[in-house]
mmCIF file of C-alpha atoms and ligand atoms in Angstrom:
data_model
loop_
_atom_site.group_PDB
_atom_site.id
_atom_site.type_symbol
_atom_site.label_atom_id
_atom_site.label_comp_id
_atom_site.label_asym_id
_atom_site.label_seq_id
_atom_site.Cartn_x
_atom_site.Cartn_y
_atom_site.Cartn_z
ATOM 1 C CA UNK A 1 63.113 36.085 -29.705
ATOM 2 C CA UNK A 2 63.289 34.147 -26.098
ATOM 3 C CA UNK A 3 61.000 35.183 -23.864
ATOM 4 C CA UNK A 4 62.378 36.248 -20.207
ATOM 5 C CA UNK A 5 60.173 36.685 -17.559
ATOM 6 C CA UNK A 6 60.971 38.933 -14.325
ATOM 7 C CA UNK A 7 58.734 39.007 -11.574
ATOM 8 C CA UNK A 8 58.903 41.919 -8.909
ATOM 9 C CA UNK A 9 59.518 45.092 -11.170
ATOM 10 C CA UNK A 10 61.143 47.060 -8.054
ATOM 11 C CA UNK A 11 64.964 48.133 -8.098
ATOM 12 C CA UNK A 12 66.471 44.694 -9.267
ATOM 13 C CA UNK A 13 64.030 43.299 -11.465
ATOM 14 C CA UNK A 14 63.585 46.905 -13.259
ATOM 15 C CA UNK A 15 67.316 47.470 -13.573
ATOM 16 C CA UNK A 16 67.591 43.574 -15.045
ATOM 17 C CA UNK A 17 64.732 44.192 -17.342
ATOM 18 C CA UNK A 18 66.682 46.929 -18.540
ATOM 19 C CA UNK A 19 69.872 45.543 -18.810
ATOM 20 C CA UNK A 20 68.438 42.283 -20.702
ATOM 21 C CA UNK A 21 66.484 45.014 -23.407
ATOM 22 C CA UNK A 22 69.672 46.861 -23.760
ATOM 23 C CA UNK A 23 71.441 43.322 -24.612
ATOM 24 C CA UNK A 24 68.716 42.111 -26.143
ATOM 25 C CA UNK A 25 68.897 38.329 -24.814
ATOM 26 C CA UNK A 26 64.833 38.545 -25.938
ATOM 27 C CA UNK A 27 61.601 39.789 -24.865
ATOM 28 C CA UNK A 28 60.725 40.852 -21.250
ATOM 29 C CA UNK A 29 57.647 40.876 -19.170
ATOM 30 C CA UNK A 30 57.440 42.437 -15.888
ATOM 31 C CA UNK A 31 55.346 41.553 -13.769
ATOM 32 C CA UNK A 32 54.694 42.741 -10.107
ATOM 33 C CA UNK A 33 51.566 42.502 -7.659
ATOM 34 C CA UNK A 34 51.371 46.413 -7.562
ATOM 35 C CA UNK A 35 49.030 47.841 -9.981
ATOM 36 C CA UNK A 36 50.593 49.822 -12.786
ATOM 37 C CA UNK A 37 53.865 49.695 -11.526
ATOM 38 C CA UNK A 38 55.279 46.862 -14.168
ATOM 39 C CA UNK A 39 52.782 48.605 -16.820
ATOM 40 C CA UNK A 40 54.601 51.740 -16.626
ATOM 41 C CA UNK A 41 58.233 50.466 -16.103
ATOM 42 C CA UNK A 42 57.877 48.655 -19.239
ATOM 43 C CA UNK A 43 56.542 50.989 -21.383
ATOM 44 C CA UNK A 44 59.085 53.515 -20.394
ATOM 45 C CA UNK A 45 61.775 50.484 -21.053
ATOM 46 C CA UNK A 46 59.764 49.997 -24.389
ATOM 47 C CA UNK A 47 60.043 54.185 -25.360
ATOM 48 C CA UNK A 48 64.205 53.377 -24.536
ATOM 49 C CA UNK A 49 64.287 51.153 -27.376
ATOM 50 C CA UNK A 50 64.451 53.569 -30.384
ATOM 51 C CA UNK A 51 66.496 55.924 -28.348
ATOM 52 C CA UNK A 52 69.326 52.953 -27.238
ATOM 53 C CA UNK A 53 68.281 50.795 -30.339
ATOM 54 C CA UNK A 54 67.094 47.637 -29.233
ATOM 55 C CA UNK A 55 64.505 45.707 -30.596
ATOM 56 C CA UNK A 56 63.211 43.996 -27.523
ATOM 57 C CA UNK A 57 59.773 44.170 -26.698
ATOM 58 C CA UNK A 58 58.859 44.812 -22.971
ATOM 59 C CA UNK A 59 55.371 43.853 -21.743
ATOM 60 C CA UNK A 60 54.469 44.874 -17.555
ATOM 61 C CA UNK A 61 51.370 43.131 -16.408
ATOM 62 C CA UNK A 62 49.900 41.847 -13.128
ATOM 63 C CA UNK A 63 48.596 38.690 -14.832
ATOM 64 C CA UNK A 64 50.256 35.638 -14.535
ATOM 65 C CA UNK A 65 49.183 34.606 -17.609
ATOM 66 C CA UNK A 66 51.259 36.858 -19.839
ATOM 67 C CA UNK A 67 54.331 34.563 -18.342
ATOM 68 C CA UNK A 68 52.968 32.000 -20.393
ATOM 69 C CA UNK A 69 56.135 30.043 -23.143
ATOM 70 C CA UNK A 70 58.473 32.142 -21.026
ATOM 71 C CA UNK A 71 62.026 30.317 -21.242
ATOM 72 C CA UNK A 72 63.561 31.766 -18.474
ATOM 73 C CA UNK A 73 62.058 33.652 -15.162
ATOM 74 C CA UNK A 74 64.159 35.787 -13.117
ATOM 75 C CA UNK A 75 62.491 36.125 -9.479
ATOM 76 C CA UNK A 76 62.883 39.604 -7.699
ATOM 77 C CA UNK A 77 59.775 39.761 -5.702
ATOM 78 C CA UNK A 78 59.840 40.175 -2.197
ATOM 79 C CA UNK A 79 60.711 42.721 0.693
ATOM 80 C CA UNK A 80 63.990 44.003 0.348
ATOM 81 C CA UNK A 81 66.459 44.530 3.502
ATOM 82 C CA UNK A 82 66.208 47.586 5.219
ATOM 83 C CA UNK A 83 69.435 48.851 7.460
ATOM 84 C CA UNK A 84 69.656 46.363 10.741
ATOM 85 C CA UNK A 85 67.980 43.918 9.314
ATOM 86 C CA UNK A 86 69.678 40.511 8.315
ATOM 87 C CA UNK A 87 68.979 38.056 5.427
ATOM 88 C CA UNK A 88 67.523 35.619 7.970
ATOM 89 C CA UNK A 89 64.860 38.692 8.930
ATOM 90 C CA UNK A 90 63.429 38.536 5.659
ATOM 91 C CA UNK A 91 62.571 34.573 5.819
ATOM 92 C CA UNK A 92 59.424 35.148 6.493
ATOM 93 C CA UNK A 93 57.892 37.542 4.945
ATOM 94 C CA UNK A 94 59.765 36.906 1.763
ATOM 95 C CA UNK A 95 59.118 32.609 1.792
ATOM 96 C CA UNK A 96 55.116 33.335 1.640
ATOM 97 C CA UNK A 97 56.144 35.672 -1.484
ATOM 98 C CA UNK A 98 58.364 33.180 -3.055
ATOM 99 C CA UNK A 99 55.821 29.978 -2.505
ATOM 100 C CA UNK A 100 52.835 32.084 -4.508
ATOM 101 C CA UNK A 101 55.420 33.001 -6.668
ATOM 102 C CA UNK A 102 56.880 29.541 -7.871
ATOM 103 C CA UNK A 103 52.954 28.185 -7.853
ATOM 104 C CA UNK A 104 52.426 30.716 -10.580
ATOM 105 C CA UNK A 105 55.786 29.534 -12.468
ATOM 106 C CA UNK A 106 54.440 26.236 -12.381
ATOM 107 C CA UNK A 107 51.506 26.644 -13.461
ATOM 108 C CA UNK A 108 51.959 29.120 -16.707
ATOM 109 C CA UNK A 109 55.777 28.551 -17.702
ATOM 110 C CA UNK A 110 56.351 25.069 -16.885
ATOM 111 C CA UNK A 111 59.042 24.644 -18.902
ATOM 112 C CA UNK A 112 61.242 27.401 -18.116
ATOM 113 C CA UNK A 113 64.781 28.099 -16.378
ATOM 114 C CA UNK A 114 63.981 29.546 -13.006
ATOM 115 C CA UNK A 115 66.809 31.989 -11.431
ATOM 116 C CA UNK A 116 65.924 33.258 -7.567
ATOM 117 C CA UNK A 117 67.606 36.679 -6.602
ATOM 118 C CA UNK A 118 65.414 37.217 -3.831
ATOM 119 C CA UNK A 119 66.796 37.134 -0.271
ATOM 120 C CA UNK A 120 67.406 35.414 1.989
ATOM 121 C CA UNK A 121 68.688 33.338 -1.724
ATOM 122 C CA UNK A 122 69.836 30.190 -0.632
ATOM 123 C CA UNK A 123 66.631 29.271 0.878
ATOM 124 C CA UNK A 124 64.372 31.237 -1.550
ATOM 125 C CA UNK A 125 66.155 29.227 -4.348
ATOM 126 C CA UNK A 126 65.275 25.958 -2.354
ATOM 127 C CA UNK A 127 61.674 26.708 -1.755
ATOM 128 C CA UNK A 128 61.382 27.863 -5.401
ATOM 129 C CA UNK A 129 62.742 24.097 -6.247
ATOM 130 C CA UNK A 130 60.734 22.649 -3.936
ATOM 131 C CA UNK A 131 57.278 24.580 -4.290
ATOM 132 C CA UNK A 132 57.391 24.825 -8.386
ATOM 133 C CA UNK A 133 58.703 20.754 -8.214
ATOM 134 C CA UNK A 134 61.073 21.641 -10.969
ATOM 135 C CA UNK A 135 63.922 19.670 -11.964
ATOM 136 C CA UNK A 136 66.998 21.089 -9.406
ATOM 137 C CA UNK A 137 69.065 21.617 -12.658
ATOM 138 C CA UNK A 138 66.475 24.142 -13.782
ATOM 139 C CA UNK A 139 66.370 26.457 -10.800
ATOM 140 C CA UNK A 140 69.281 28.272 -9.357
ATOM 141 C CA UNK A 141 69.935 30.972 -7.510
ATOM 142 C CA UNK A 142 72.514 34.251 -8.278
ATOM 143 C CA UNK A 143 74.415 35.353 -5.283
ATOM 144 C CA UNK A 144 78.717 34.256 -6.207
ATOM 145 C CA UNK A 145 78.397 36.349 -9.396
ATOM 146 C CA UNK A 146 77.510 39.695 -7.538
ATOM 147 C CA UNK A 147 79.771 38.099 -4.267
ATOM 148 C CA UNK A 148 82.573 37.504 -6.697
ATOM 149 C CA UNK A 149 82.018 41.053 -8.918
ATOM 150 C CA UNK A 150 82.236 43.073 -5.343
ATOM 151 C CA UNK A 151 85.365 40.966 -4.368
ATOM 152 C CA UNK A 152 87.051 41.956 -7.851
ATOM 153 C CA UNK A 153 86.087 45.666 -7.612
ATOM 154 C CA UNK A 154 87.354 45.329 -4.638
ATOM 155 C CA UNK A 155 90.761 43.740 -5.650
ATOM 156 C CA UNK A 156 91.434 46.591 -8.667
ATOM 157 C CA UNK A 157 90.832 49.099 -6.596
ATOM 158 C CA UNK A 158 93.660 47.864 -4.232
ATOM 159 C CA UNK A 159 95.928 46.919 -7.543
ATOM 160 C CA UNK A 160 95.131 49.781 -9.276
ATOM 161 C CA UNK A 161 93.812 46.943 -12.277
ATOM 162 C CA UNK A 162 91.828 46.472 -14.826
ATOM 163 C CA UNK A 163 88.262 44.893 -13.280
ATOM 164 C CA UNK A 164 88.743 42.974 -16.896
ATOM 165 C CA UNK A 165 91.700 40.595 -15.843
ATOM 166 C CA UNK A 166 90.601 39.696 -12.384
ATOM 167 C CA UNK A 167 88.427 35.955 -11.922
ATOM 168 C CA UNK A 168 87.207 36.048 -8.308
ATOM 169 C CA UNK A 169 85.646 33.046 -7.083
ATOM 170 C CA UNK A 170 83.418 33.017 -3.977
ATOM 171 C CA UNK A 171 81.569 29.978 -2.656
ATOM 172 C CA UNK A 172 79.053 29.099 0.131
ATOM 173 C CA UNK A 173 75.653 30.647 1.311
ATOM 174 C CA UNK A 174 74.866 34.339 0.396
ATOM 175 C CA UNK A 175 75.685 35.761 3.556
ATOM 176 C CA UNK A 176 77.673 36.224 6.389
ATOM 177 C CA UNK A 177 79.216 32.382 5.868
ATOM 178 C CA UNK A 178 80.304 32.941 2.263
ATOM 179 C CA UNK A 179 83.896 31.476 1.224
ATOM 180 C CA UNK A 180 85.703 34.021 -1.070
ATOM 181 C CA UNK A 181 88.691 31.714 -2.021
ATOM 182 C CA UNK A 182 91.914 33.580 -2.789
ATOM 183 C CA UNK A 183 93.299 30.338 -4.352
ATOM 184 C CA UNK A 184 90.840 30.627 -6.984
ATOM 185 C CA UNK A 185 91.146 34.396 -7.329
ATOM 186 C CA UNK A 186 93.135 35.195 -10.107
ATOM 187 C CA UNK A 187 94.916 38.780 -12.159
ATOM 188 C CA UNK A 188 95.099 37.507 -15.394
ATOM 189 C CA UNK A 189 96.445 33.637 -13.889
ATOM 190 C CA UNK A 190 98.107 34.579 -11.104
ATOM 191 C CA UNK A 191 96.281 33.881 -7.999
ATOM 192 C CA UNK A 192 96.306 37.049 -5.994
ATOM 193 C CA UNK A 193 97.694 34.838 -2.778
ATOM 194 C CA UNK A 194 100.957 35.604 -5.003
ATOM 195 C CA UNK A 195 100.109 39.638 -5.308
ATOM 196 C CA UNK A 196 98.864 40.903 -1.896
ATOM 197 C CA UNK A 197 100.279 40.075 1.675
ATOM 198 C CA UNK A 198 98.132 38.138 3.758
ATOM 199 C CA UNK A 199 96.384 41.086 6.108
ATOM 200 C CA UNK A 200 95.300 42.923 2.457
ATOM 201 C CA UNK A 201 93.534 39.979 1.414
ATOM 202 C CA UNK A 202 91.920 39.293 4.679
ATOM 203 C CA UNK A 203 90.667 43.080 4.543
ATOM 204 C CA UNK A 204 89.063 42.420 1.079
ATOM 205 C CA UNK A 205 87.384 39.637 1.802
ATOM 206 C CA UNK A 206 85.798 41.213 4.387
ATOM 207 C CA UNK A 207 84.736 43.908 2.690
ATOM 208 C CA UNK A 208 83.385 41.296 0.150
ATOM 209 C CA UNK A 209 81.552 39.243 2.929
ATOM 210 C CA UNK A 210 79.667 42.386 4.183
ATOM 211 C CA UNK A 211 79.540 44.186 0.573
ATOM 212 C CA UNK A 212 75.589 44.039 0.312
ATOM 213 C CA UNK A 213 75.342 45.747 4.434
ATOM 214 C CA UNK A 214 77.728 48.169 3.053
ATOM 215 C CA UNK A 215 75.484 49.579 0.479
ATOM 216 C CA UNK A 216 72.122 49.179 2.494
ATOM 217 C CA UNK A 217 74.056 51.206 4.981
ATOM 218 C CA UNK A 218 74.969 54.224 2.734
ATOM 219 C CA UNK A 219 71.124 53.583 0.378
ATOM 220 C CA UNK A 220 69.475 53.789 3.775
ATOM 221 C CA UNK A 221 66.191 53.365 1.975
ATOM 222 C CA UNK A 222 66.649 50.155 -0.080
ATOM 223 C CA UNK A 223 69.514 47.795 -0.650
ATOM 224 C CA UNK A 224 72.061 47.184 -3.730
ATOM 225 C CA UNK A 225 70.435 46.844 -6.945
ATOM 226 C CA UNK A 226 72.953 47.776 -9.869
ATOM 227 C CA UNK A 227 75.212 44.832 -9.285
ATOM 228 C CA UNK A 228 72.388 42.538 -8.605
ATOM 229 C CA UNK A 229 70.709 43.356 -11.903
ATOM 230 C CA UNK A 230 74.095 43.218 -13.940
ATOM 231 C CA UNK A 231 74.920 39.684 -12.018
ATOM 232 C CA UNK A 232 71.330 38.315 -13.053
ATOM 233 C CA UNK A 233 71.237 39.481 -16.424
ATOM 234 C CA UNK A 234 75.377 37.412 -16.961
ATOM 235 C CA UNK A 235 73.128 34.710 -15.644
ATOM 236 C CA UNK A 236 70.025 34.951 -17.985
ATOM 237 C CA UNK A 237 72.691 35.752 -20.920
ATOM 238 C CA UNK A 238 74.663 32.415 -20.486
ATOM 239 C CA UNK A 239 71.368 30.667 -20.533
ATOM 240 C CA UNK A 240 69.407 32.131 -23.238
ATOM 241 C CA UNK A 241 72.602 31.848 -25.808
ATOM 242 C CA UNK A 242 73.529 28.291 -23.916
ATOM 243 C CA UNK A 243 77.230 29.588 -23.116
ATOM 244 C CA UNK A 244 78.375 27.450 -20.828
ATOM 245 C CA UNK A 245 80.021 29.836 -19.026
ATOM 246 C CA UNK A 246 81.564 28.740 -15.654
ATOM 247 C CA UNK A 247 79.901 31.186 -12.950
ATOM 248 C CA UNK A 248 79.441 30.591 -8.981
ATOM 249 C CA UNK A 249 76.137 29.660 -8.616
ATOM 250 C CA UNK A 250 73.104 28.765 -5.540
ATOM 251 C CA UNK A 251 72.992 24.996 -6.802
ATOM 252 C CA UNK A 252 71.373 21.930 -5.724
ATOM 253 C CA UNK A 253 74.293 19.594 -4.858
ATOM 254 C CA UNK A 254 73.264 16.344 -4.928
ATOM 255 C CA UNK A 255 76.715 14.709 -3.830
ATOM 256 C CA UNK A 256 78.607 17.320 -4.751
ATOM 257 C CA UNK A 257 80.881 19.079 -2.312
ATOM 258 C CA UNK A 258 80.117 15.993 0.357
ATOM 259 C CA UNK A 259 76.616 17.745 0.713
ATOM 260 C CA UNK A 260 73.589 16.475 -0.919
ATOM 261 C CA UNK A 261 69.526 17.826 -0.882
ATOM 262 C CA UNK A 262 70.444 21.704 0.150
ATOM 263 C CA UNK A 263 71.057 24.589 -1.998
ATOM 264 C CA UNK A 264 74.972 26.353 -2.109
ATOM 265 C CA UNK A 265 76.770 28.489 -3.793
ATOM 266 C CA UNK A 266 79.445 26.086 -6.360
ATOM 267 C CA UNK A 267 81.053 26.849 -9.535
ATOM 268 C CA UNK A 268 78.632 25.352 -12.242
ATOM 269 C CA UNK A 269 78.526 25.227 -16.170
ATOM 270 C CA UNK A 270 74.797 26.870 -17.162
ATOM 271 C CA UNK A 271 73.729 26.483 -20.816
ATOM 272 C CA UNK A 272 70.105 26.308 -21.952
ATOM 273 C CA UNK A 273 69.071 23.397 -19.707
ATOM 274 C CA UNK A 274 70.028 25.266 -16.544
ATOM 275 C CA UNK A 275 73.305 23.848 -14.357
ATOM 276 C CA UNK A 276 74.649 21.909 -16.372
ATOM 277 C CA UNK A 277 77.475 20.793 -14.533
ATOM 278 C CA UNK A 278 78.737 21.112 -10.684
ATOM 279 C CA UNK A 279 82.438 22.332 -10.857
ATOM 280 C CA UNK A 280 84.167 20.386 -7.852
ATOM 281 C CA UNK A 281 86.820 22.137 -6.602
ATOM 282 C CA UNK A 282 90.115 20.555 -5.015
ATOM 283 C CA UNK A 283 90.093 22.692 -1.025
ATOM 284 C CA UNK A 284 92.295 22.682 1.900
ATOM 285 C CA UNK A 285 91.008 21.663 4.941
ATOM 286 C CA UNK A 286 90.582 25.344 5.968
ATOM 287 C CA UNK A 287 88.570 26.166 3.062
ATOM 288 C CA UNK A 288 86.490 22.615 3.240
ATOM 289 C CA UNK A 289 85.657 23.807 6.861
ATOM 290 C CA UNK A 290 84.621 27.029 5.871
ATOM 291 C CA UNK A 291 82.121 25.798 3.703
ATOM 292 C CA UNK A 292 81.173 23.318 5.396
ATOM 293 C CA UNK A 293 80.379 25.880 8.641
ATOM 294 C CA UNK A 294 78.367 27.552 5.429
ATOM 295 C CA UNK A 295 76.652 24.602 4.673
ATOM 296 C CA UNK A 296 75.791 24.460 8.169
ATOM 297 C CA UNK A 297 74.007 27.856 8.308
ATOM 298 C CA UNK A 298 71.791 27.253 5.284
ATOM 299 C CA UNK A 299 70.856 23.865 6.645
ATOM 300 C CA UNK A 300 69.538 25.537 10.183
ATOM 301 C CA UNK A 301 67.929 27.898 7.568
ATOM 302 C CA UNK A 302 66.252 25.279 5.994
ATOM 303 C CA UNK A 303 64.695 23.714 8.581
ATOM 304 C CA UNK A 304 63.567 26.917 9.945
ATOM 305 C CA UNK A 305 61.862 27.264 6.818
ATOM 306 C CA UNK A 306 60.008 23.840 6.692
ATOM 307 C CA UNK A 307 58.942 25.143 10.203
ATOM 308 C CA UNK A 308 57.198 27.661 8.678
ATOM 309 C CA UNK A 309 55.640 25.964 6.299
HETATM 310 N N1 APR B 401 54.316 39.115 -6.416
HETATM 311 C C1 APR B 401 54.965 39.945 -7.280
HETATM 312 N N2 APR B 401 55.715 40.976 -6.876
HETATM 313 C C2 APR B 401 55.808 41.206 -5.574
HETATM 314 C C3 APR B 401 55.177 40.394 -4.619
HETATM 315 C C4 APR B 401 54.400 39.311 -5.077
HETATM 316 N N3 APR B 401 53.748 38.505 -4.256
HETATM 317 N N4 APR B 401 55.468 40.891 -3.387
HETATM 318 C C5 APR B 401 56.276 41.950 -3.565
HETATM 319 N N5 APR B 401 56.477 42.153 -4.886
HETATM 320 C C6 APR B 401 57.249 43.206 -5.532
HETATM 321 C C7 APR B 401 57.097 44.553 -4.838
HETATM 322 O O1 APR B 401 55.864 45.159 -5.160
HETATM 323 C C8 APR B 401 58.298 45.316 -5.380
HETATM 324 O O2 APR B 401 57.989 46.061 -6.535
HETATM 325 O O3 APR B 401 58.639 42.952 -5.477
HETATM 326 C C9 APR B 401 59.294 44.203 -5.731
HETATM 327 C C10 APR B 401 60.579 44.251 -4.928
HETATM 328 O O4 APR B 401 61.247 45.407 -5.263
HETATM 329 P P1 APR B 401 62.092 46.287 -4.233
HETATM 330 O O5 APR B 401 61.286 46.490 -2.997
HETATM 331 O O6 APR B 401 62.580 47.475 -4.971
HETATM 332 O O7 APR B 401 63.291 45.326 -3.841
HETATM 333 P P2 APR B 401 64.638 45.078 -4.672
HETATM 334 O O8 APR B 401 65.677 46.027 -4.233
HETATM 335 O O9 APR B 401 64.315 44.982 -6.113
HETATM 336 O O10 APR B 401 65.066 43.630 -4.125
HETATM 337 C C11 APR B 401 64.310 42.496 -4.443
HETATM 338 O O11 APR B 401 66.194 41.038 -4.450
HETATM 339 O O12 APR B 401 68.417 41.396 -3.933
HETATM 340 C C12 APR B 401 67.195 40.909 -3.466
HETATM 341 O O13 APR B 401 67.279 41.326 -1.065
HETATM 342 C C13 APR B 401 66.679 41.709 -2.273
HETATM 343 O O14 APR B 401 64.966 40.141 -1.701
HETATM 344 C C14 APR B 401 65.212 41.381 -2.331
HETATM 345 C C15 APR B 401 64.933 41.262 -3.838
#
């Protein structure tokens, strides 16, 4: 069995180690700095198994050394956002989390497949890069998989669809810059630029753009964590089996896009190596500019973040 790894065993990385028992891509630890919490977590995960029949084994721990051979790590830990606060807020509590985080990666499951869910991601994914000094194909972040899920629940609810034949494709940083691209949004082929006036679509991606505020709004206590997990685990899946599914993805571009050395959300091929490939789309001007304005944000980010370093 692969081993998977998922560090912070709070809403997310609980949910995920759930979801990735249930599917049973391999064998999970949990780890988390608060004592007991991953211990009992996983053994409650573990008492599951005969009850959903799965045959993964779930370990929680709060040593680093039982991530040791892990072949992929899924980090979770941090300080989620709380109602007012932005992505940006979290910067720096969350980078100190993230750089004794990815020392720990490096140091006990060098050769693994690192993916960042921990906000604010596009930066979180970079310092995880840059801190663990992994190859950029082997760490990525997940934000267009749960960006694009929420803009195709959004678009079968206004269809009346099946979620099953929509392709939603959103690109940029994970947060209030991101590019959901009609073009590329698709009901079984048909772009949805062909199935919705102009005003609908505007409203939906909208929506889309503020879906995470929307739920820390209504949670009050905590933000989303059921899309997150499912988005993660499509991640870890298409890894661990070496799909080579095409998914949005926090990549490093290194040319890509016109952008090189900074961390954005792209269409990439994952497999067991990581990304792959960077999928290069063919955009307007409008939608070059509007990632480009994204780019802009998570460079400002970034070097806020080397500030603080
Ligand atoms: N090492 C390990 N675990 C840590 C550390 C650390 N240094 N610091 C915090 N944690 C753990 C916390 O103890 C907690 O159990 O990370 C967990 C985070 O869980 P939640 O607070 O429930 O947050 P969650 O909703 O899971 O979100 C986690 O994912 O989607 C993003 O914005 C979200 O950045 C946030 C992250």
């Amino acid at each position: 069995m692969p081993k998977i790894t998922v560090i912070g065993a709070g809403a997310v990385g609980a949910t995920a180690a759930q979801r990735i028992a249930e599917k049973e891509l391999g064998d999970v630890v949990l780890t988390d700095i608060v004592e007991g919490l991953p211990q009992g977590k996983a053994l409650d995960l573990l008492e599951a198994g005969p009850i959903c029949g799965y045959d993964s084994r779930l370990l929680g721990t709060n040593d680093y050394k039982d991530i040791e051979g892990s072949d992929v790590v899924v980090i979770t830990a941090g300080i989620a956002r709380k109602p007012g606060m932005t992505r940006e807020d979290l910067l720096k509590i969350n980078s100190k989390i993230i750089r004794e985080v990815s020392q720990n990666i490096a140091r006990y499951a060098p050769d693994s497949v690192i993916i960042t869910v921990t906000n604010p991601l596009d930066l979180m994914t970079y310092l995880t890069m840059k801190t663990t000094n992994f190859e950029p194909n082997r760490v990525f972040g997940m934000s267009g998989v749960l960006d694009s899920g929420r803009f195709a629940a959004f678009i079968a609810m206004e269809l009346g669809c099946s979620v099953r034949d929509i392709s939603a494709m959103v690109l940029g940083g994970h947060g209030d810059t991101m590019v959901p691209l009609p073009r590329f949004t698709t009901v079984s082929g048909v772009p949805i630029t062909e199935l919705m006036p102009e005003d609908t679509i505007s409203r939906l991606v909208e929506r889309t753009v503020n879906g995470g505020a929307e739920i820390v709004n209504l949670l009050k206590t905590g933000s989303a964590f059921y899309a997150p997990s499912a988005a993660v685990t499509n991640m870890v899946e298409a890894v661990i089996k070496n799909t080579k599914r095409i998914l949005p993805a926090c990549a490093c571009l290194g040319g890509e896009y016109g952008k090189k050395d900074i961390y954005l959300g792209v269409p990439v091929k994952l497999g067991r190596s990581g990304v792959e490939e960077i999928v290069e789309l063919k955009l307007t001007d409008g939608e070059r500019k509007a990632l480009d304005r994204s780019a802009q944000a998570v460079s400002s980010g970034i070097i806020s973040l080397n500030a603080l370093l």
